[in-house]
PDB file of C-alpha atoms in Angstrom:
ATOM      1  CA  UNK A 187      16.361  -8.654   1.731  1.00  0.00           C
ATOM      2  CA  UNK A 188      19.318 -10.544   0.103  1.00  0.00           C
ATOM      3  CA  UNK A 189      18.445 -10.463  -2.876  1.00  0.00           C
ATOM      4  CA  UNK A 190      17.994  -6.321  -2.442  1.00  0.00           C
ATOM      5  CA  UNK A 191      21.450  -6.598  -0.801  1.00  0.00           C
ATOM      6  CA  UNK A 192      22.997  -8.274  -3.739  1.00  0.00           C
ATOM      7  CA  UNK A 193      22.093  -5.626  -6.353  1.00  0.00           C
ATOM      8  CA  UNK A 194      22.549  -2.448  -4.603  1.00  0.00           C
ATOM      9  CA  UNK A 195      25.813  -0.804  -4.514  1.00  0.00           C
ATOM     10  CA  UNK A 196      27.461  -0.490  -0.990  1.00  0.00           C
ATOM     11  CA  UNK A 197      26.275   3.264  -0.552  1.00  0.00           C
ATOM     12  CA  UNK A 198      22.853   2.522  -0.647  1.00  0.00           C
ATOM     13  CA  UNK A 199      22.506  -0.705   1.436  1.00  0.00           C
ATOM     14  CA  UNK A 200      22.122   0.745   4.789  1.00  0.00           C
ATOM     15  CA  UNK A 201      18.679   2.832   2.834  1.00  0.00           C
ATOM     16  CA  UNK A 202      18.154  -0.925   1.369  1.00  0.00           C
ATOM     17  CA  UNK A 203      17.878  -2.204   4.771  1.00  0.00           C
ATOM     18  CA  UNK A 204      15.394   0.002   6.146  1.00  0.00           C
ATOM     19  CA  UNK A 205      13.144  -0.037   3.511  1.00  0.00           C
ATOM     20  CA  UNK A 206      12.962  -3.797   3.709  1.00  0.00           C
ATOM     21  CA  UNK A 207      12.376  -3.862   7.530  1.00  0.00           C
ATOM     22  CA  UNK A 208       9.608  -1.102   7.103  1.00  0.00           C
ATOM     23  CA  UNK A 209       7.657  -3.886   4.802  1.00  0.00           C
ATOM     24  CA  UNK A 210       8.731  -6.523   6.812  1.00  0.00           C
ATOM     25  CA  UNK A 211       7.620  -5.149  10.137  1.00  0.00           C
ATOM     26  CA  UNK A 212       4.348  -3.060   8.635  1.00  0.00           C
ATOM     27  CA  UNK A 213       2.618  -6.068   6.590  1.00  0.00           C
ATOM     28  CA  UNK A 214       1.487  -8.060   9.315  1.00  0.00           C
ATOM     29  CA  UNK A 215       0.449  -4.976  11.501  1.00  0.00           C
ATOM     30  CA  UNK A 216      -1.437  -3.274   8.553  1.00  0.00           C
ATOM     31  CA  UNK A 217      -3.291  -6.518   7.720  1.00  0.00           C
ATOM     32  CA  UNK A 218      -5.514  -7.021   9.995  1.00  0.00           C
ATOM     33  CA  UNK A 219      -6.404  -3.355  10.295  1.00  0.00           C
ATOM     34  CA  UNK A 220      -6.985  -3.465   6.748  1.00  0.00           C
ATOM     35  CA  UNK A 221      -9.423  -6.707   6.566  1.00  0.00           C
ATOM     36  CA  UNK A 222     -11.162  -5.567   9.103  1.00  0.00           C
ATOM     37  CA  UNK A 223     -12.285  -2.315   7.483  1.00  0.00           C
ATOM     38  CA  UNK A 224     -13.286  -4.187   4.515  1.00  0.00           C
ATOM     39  CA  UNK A 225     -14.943  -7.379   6.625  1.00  0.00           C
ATOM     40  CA  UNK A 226     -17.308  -3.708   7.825  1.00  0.00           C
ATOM     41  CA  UNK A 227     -17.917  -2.508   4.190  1.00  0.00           C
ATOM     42  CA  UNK A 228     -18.792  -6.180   2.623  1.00  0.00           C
ATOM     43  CA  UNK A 229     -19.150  -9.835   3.642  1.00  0.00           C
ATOM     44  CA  UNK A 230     -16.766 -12.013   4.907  1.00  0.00           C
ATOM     45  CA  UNK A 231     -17.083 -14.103   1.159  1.00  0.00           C
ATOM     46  CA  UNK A 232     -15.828 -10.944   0.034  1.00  0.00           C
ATOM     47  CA  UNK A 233     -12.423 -11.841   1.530  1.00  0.00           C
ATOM     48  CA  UNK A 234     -12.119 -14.993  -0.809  1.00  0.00           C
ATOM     49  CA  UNK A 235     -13.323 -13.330  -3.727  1.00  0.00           C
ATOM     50  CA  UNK A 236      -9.884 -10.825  -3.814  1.00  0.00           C
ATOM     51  CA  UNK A 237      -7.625 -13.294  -3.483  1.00  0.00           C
TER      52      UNK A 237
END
């Protein structure tokens, strides 16, 4: 989020902000909605084979 901060102009930071807490605060809610649909498609190997 600093580093956002630091290039934006002033008029945009408050837009800057929010964007940054939506990823912030949606990444670890979405992510373990999001290996548990694929942990019901495909085995749990699966997992280590996308990273």
């Amino acid at each position: 989020m600093n580093t956002a901060l630091k290039i934006t102009p002033n008029e945009k930071k408050g837009f800057i902000m929010g964007v940054c807490t939506c990823v912030i605060l949606f990444g670890p809610s979405l992510g373990p909605i999001i290996s548990g649909e694929l942990l019901q498609l495909a085995s749990w190997n699966f997992g280590f084979y996308c990273l």
